Amino acid sequence: MTSSATDYIGMWYQARAKLGVDDRIDFMFVDRATGQRTSVILRHRDCDGVGGILVSARRVGMTPPAVPGGKQRTPPPFWRRWQSDPVGKQAQAPQWCHFETAGEPSVKPLMQWLNEEQTAALYRYAENQKVSLNSLLLLALHRAVCATLMVRPQPGSWCFPVNMRNAVVIPSQEMNLSSAFYLTVCPQDQPGDIDQAIRANLKANVHWRFWHLARIGRFIGQRGVDWLCARMLNGKAHCGSFSSLGEWQMDFRSAGMAADTAFCCCGPGSPNHPVANGAMVVNGRLNLALRLHPSLGADAAVAQRCLQHWIKGLLEWI
């Protein structure tokens, strides 16, 4: 399948920006010894997380890392891209807590990491359970959100991005080449439940349907996307977009940084996807990032509690 050099996915982020929805992505390099952070701020209208990693590496003078290879996927026949969705659980709108905090709403992404031994142990647990690392990450994140941000634990809907780089012709690595589908996660789910739901959506090619629909700008242009976006912006409420960017090898020394520098990225979130997050395994260490959209009214202390609960949930499995 071919892919145009025009970033049709980026049109949606440009349209949202015109409506006041921030599309910044923070790419953060943190010296683990001193805590000093170097951030590269990019716009989602220009690139997705993978593309932004390459751009941010170049901006700080680092040798751009190799994009993680994956199995080449043959696009399914066109008719199979429009199958019915897998039968799944239904999620109600999130019932967020009302935060009466003394601090300003949290806007700066928080970041923390596991060490190599903890990361390896988490991989072993996932392998023993016959599930992906993403299944553990998403379930632990949802449980953390339920425990720290919601009135009570409840099923929640999460956007699950899918990298299309191994399925479409790539005009440039540094653009938006991701599709998505939505998953409902319950706090009482087990990792196997999440893994099965992910596999069912991939098998049903839901991400291919989203890919075609998101590229409607090919036919209606930016003005048409602007019009649609204005009418869809206040649609169904979700928890957030789960942003897991896989495993990377990075040569931080090439930029004059410490070899064990921590790195992760985090989007801005939005009023109907307020829990922004990022997860990456870099040089054998799992790095996590979290930012809460100001619409939640939660300050940095609340965001920190959520991040720590996320990490605690992961460590409980090892």
GROMACS .gro file of C-alpha atoms in nm:
model
  318
    1MET     CA    1   0.000   0.000   0.000
    2THR     CA    2   0.131   0.344  -0.088
    3SER     CA    3   0.149   0.643   0.141
    4SER     CA    4   0.148   1.008   0.039
    5ALA     CA    5   0.418   1.252   0.148
    6THR     CA    6   0.136   1.471   0.281
    7ASP     CA    7   0.083   1.415   0.653
    8TYR     CA    8  -0.291   1.357   0.658
    9ILE     CA    9  -0.285   1.241   1.022
   10GLY     CA   10  -0.108   1.564   1.116
   11MET     CA   11  -0.402   1.759   0.972
   12TRP     CA   12  -0.612   1.654   1.273
   13TYR     CA   13  -0.360   1.788   1.523
   14GLN     CA   14  -0.338   2.111   1.327
   15ALA     CA   15  -0.717   2.138   1.333
   16ARG     CA   16  -0.727   2.074   1.708
   17ALA     CA   17  -0.457   2.336   1.767
   18LYS     CA   18  -0.679   2.595   1.597
   19LEU     CA   19  -0.943   2.507   1.856
   20GLY     CA   20  -0.704   2.559   2.145
   21VAL     CA   21  -0.595   2.197   2.202
   22ASP     CA   22  -0.218   2.182   2.252
   23ASP     CA   23  -0.032   1.935   2.029
   24ARG     CA   24   0.314   1.956   2.186
   25ILE     CA   25   0.515   1.642   2.255
   26ASP     CA   26   0.798   1.660   2.510
   27PHE     CA   27   1.105   1.447   2.435
   28MET     CA   28   1.306   1.436   2.757
   29PHE     CA   29   1.669   1.345   2.820
   30VAL     CA   30   1.740   1.312   3.194
   31ASP     CA   31   2.079   1.272   3.360
   32ARG     CA   32   2.004   1.001   3.613
   33ALA     CA   33   2.281   1.115   3.849
   34THR     CA   34   2.186   1.483   3.870
   35GLY     CA   35   1.822   1.486   3.758
   36GLN     CA   36   1.902   1.754   3.500
   37ARG     CA   37   1.653   1.744   3.214
   38THR     CA   38   1.701   1.850   2.854
   39SER     CA   39   1.374   1.871   2.662
   40VAL     CA   40   1.302   1.895   2.292
   41ILE     CA   41   0.949   2.022   2.224
   42LEU     CA   42   0.790   1.917   1.895
   43ARG     CA   43   0.440   1.943   1.749
   44HIS     CA   44   0.226   1.637   1.690
   45ARG     CA   45   0.102   1.788   1.365
   46ASP     CA   46   0.457   1.736   1.231
   47CYS     CA   47   0.541   1.386   1.358
   48ASP     CA   48   0.436   1.101   1.583
   49GLY     CA   49   0.641   0.962   1.871
   50VAL     CA   50   0.872   0.751   1.657
   51GLY     CA   51   0.940   1.036   1.415
   52GLY     CA   52   0.991   1.273   1.706
   53ILE     CA   53   1.254   1.049   1.861
   54LEU     CA   54   1.462   1.081   1.545
   55VAL     CA   55   1.414   1.458   1.528
   56SER     CA   56   1.492   1.512   1.896
   57ALA     CA   57   1.807   1.299   1.873
   58ARG     CA   58   1.930   1.515   1.587
   59ARG     CA   59   1.842   1.835   1.774
   60VAL     CA   60   2.068   1.743   2.068
   61GLY     CA   61   2.351   1.625   1.843
   62MET     CA   62   2.301   1.255   1.906
   63THR     CA   63   2.350   0.989   1.642
   64PRO     CA   64   1.992   0.908   1.538
   65PRO     CA   65   1.895   0.564   1.666
   66ALA     CA   66   1.780   0.285   1.438
   67VAL     CA   67   1.402   0.257   1.431
   68PRO     CA   68   1.314  -0.075   1.597
   69GLY     CA   69   1.247  -0.335   1.333
   70GLY     CA   70   0.927  -0.530   1.333
   71LYS     CA   71   0.767  -0.801   1.130
   72GLN     CA   72   0.670  -0.675   0.786
   73ARG     CA   73   0.292  -0.682   0.769
   74THR     CA   74   0.107  -0.744   0.445
   75PRO     CA   75  -0.197  -0.515   0.421
   76PRO     CA   76  -0.521  -0.716   0.435
   77PRO     CA   77  -0.766  -0.715   0.145
   78PHE     CA   78  -0.961  -0.392   0.142
   79TRP     CA   79  -1.290  -0.556   0.238
   80ARG     CA   80  -1.133  -0.709   0.550
   81ARG     CA   81  -1.047  -0.363   0.679
   82TRP     CA   82  -1.416  -0.296   0.741
   83GLN     CA   83  -1.509  -0.596   0.954
   84SER     CA   84  -1.721  -0.563   1.266
   85ASP     CA   85  -1.541  -0.467   1.584
   86PRO     CA   86  -1.458  -0.751   1.822
   87VAL     CA   87  -1.717  -0.789   2.094
   88GLY     CA   88  -1.576  -0.601   2.390
   89LYS     CA   89  -1.665  -0.446   2.722
   90GLN     CA   90  -1.836  -0.108   2.726
   91ALA     CA   91  -1.690   0.186   2.911
   92GLN     CA   92  -1.883   0.474   3.061
   93ALA     CA   93  -1.747   0.826   3.070
   94PRO     CA   94  -1.473   0.853   3.334
   95GLN     CA   95  -1.593   0.988   3.667
   96TRP     CA   96  -1.297   1.207   3.759
   97CYS     CA   97  -1.231   1.328   4.110
   98HIS     CA   98  -1.281   1.695   4.187
   99PHE     CA   99  -0.939   1.814   4.294
  100GLU     CA  100  -0.914   2.100   4.542
  101THR     CA  101  -0.539   2.136   4.527
  102ALA     CA  102  -0.322   2.422   4.643
  103GLY     CA  103  -0.088   2.396   4.347
  104GLU     CA  104  -0.130   2.487   3.984
  105PRO     CA  105  -0.264   2.220   3.747
  106SER     CA  106   0.008   1.977   3.643
  107VAL     CA  107   0.144   2.064   3.298
  108LYS     CA  108   0.507   1.946   3.306
  109PRO     CA  109   0.553   1.576   3.225
  110LEU     CA  110   0.682   1.365   3.512
  111MET     CA  111   0.930   1.090   3.438
  112GLN     CA  112   1.074   0.789   3.617
  113TRP     CA  113   1.239   0.463   3.522
  114LEU     CA  114   1.304   0.104   3.624
  115ASN     CA  115   1.656  -0.033   3.636
  116GLU     CA  116   1.783  -0.306   3.407
  117GLU     CA  117   1.713  -0.587   3.655
  118GLN     CA  118   1.355  -0.473   3.717
  119THR     CA  119   1.293  -0.433   3.345
  120ALA     CA  120   1.429  -0.780   3.270
  121ALA     CA  121   1.214  -0.928   3.548
  122LEU     CA  122   0.904  -0.760   3.404
  123TYR     CA  123   0.982  -0.909   3.063
  124ARG     CA  124   1.021  -1.253   3.223
  125TYR     CA  125   0.685  -1.219   3.394
  126ALA     CA  126   0.520  -1.119   3.066
  127GLU     CA  127   0.679  -1.417   2.893
  128ASN     CA  128   0.567  -1.655   3.166
  129GLN     CA  129   0.213  -1.518   3.140
  130LYS     CA  130   0.230  -1.536   2.760
  131VAL     CA  131   0.137  -1.170   2.727
  132SER     CA  132   0.304  -0.860   2.583
  133LEU     CA  133   0.477  -0.598   2.794
  134ASN     CA  134   0.216  -0.352   2.666
  135SER     CA  135  -0.058  -0.556   2.833
  136LEU     CA  136   0.113  -0.513   3.170
  137LEU     CA  137   0.185  -0.144   3.113
  138LEU     CA  138  -0.172  -0.057   3.014
  139LEU     CA  139  -0.338  -0.257   3.293
  140ALA     CA  140  -0.109  -0.111   3.559
  141LEU     CA  141  -0.169   0.240   3.420
  142HIS     CA  142  -0.547   0.201   3.428
  143ARG     CA  143  -0.539   0.069   3.785
  144ALA     CA  144  -0.323   0.367   3.884
  145VAL     CA  145  -0.567   0.609   3.720
  146CYS     CA  146  -0.861   0.443   3.899
  147ALA     CA  147  -0.684   0.461   4.236
  148THR     CA  148  -0.564   0.821   4.214
  149LEU     CA  149  -0.782   1.015   3.970
  150MET     CA  150  -1.130   0.860   3.966
  151VAL     CA  151  -1.417   0.876   4.214
  152ARG     CA  152  -1.427   0.496   4.212
  153PRO     CA  153  -1.264   0.219   4.006
  154GLN     CA  154  -1.446   0.172   3.677
  155PRO     CA  155  -1.394   0.043   3.323
  156GLY     CA  156  -1.224   0.301   3.105
  157SER     CA  157  -1.164   0.350   2.735
  158TRP     CA  158  -0.806   0.395   2.610
  159CYS     CA  159  -0.680   0.484   2.266
  160PHE     CA  160  -0.421   0.223   2.161
  161PRO     CA  161  -0.194   0.356   1.882
  162VAL     CA  162  -0.057   0.117   1.619
  163ASN     CA  163   0.264   0.190   1.428
  164MET     CA  164   0.195   0.149   1.054
  165ARG     CA  165   0.559   0.172   0.941
  166ASN     CA  166   0.584  -0.198   0.858
  167ALA     CA  167   0.260  -0.198   0.661
  168VAL     CA  168   0.268   0.111   0.438
  169VAL     CA  169   0.522   0.273   0.209
  170ILE     CA  170   0.707   0.534   0.413
  171PRO     CA  171   0.773   0.870   0.244
  172SER     CA  172   0.954   0.989   0.560
  173GLN     CA  173   1.017   0.838   0.903
  174GLU     CA  174   0.967   1.182   1.055
  175MET     CA  175   0.592   1.219   1.014
  176ASN     CA  176   0.270   1.074   1.155
  177LEU     CA  177   0.250   0.707   1.060
  178SER     CA  178   0.033   0.569   1.337
  179SER     CA  179  -0.323   0.444   1.345
  180ALA     CA  180  -0.518   0.328   1.652
  181PHE     CA  181  -0.813   0.148   1.803
  182TYR     CA  182  -0.991   0.180   2.138
  183LEU     CA  183  -0.978  -0.069   2.425
  184THR     CA  184  -1.194  -0.088   2.735
  185VAL     CA  185  -0.989  -0.179   3.041
  186CYS     CA  186  -1.141  -0.286   3.374
  187PRO     CA  187  -0.943  -0.261   3.699
  188GLN     CA  188  -1.022  -0.626   3.776
  189ASP     CA  189  -0.891  -0.744   3.438
  190GLN     CA  190  -0.590  -0.973   3.427
  191PRO     CA  191  -0.297  -0.927   3.186
  192GLY     CA  192  -0.430  -1.209   2.969
  193ASP     CA  193  -0.760  -1.024   2.923
  194ILE     CA  194  -0.580  -0.715   2.794
  195ASP     CA  195  -0.355  -0.920   2.568
  196GLN     CA  196  -0.651  -1.103   2.414
  197ALA     CA  197  -0.835  -0.775   2.353
  198ILE     CA  198  -0.531  -0.624   2.179
  199ARG     CA  199  -0.491  -0.930   1.959
  200ALA     CA  200  -0.862  -0.938   1.874
  201ASN     CA  201  -0.859  -0.577   1.756
  202LEU     CA  202  -0.546  -0.631   1.548
  203LYS     CA  203  -0.692  -0.947   1.395
  204ALA     CA  204  -1.012  -0.759   1.309
  205ASN     CA  205  -0.803  -0.488   1.137
  206VAL     CA  206  -0.973  -0.211   1.333
  207HIS     CA  207  -0.655  -0.002   1.302
  208TRP     CA  208  -0.679  -0.022   0.922
  209ARG     CA  209  -1.029   0.125   0.933
  210PHE     CA  210  -0.905   0.409   1.154
  211TRP     CA  211  -0.610   0.460   0.918
  212HIS     CA  212  -0.839   0.519   0.620
  213LEU     CA  213  -1.084   0.736   0.814
  214ALA     CA  214  -0.806   0.949   0.963
  215ARG     CA  215  -0.667   1.016   0.615
  216ILE     CA  216  -0.991   1.165   0.487
  217GLY     CA  217  -0.799   1.490   0.440
  218ARG     CA  218  -0.688   1.343   0.106
  219PHE     CA  219  -1.038   1.419  -0.020
  220ILE     CA  220  -1.165   1.710   0.189
  221GLY     CA  221  -0.843   1.904   0.258
  222GLN     CA  222  -0.744   2.092   0.572
  223ARG     CA  223  -1.060   2.304   0.573
  224GLY     CA  224  -1.275   1.993   0.569
  225VAL     CA  225  -1.074   1.836   0.850
  226ASP     CA  226  -1.107   2.160   1.048
  227TRP     CA  227  -1.486   2.146   1.005
  228LEU     CA  228  -1.507   1.781   1.114
  229CYS     CA  229  -1.273   1.829   1.407
  230ALA     CA  230  -1.478   2.117   1.545
  231ARG     CA  231  -1.782   1.889   1.555
  232MET     CA  232  -1.601   1.587   1.700
  233LEU     CA  233  -1.387   1.758   1.963
  234ASN     CA  234  -1.644   1.726   2.240
  235GLY     CA  235  -1.726   1.365   2.163
  236LYS     CA  236  -1.699   1.058   2.384
  237ALA     CA  237  -1.473   1.093   2.686
  238HIS     CA  238  -1.182   0.851   2.725
  239CYS     CA  239  -0.909   0.803   2.983
  240GLY     CA  240  -0.624   0.883   2.749
  241SER     CA  241  -0.403   0.760   2.469
  242PHE     CA  242  -0.166   0.479   2.571
  243SER     CA  243   0.169   0.569   2.416
  244SER     CA  244   0.417   0.281   2.420
  245LEU     CA  245   0.706   0.320   2.176
  246GLY     CA  246   0.886  -0.012   2.208
  247GLU     CA  247   1.253  -0.095   2.256
  248TRP     CA  248   1.534   0.137   2.150
  249GLN     CA  249   1.913   0.145   2.155
  250MET     CA  250   2.049   0.499   2.191
  251ASP     CA  251   2.404   0.630   2.188
  252PHE     CA  252   2.375   0.918   2.435
  253ARG     CA  253   2.753   0.958   2.450
  254SER     CA  254   2.748   1.078   2.089
  255ALA     CA  255   2.570   1.390   2.221
  256GLY     CA  256   2.806   1.434   2.515
  257MET     CA  257   2.554   1.287   2.760
  258ALA     CA  258   2.599   1.015   3.018
  259ALA     CA  259   2.572   0.666   2.872
  260ASP     CA  260   2.290   0.577   3.114
  261THR     CA  261   2.079   0.885   3.034
  262ALA     CA  262   1.705   0.824   3.074
  263PHE     CA  263   1.482   0.916   2.780
  264CYS     CA  264   1.109   0.921   2.721
  265CYS     CA  265   0.840   1.127   2.552
  266CYS     CA  266   0.494   1.244   2.651
  267GLY     CA  267   0.212   1.415   2.464
  268PRO     CA  268  -0.009   1.691   2.605
  269GLY     CA  269  -0.336   1.504   2.644
  270SER     CA  270  -0.669   1.675   2.577
  271PRO     CA  271  -0.997   1.734   2.761
  272ASN     CA  272  -1.141   1.404   2.636
  273HIS     CA  273  -0.808   1.213   2.658
  274PRO     CA  274  -0.664   1.377   2.972
  275VAL     CA  275  -0.411   1.117   3.093
  276ALA     CA  276  -0.107   1.164   2.868
  277ASN     CA  277   0.170   0.911   2.911
  278GLY     CA  278   0.474   0.751   2.753
  279ALA     CA  279   0.656   0.421   2.791
  280MET     CA  280   0.983   0.316   2.627
  281VAL     CA  281   1.254   0.060   2.690
  282VAL     CA  282   1.584   0.238   2.621
  283ASN     CA  283   1.914   0.050   2.649
  284GLY     CA  284   1.746  -0.217   2.858
  285ARG     CA  285   1.564   0.016   3.101
  286LEU     CA  286   1.191   0.089   3.109
  287ASN     CA  287   1.123   0.464   3.115
  288LEU     CA  288   0.779   0.602   3.201
  289ALA     CA  289   0.632   0.951   3.161
  290LEU     CA  290   0.301   1.098   3.274
  291ARG     CA  291   0.123   1.431   3.229
  292LEU     CA  292  -0.232   1.520   3.332
  293HIS     CA  293  -0.425   1.764   3.117
  294PRO     CA  294  -0.513   2.088   3.303
  295SER     CA  295  -0.884   2.014   3.252
  296LEU     CA  296  -0.856   1.760   3.537
  297GLY     CA  297  -0.745   2.032   3.778
  298ALA     CA  298  -0.487   1.799   3.931
  299ASP     CA  299  -0.154   1.943   4.045
  300ALA     CA  300   0.194   1.790   4.023
  301ALA     CA  301   0.153   1.609   4.356
  302VAL     CA  302  -0.152   1.424   4.223
  303ALA     CA  303   0.030   1.342   3.900
  304GLN     CA  304   0.325   1.211   4.102
  305ARG     CA  305   0.095   0.985   4.306
  306CYS     CA  306  -0.050   0.846   3.985
  307LEU     CA  307   0.296   0.782   3.838
  308GLN     CA  308   0.417   0.612   4.156
  309HIS     CA  309   0.105   0.394   4.166
  310TRP     CA  310   0.172   0.295   3.804
  311ILE     CA  311   0.527   0.191   3.889
  312LYS     CA  312   0.415   0.011   4.206
  313GLY     CA  313   0.163  -0.188   4.004
  314LEU     CA  314   0.434  -0.300   3.763
  315LEU     CA  315   0.677  -0.395   4.040
  316GLU     CA  316   0.411  -0.606   4.214
  317TRP     CA  317   0.431  -0.848   3.922
  318ILE     CA  318   0.800  -0.913   3.976
   0.00000   0.00000   0.00000
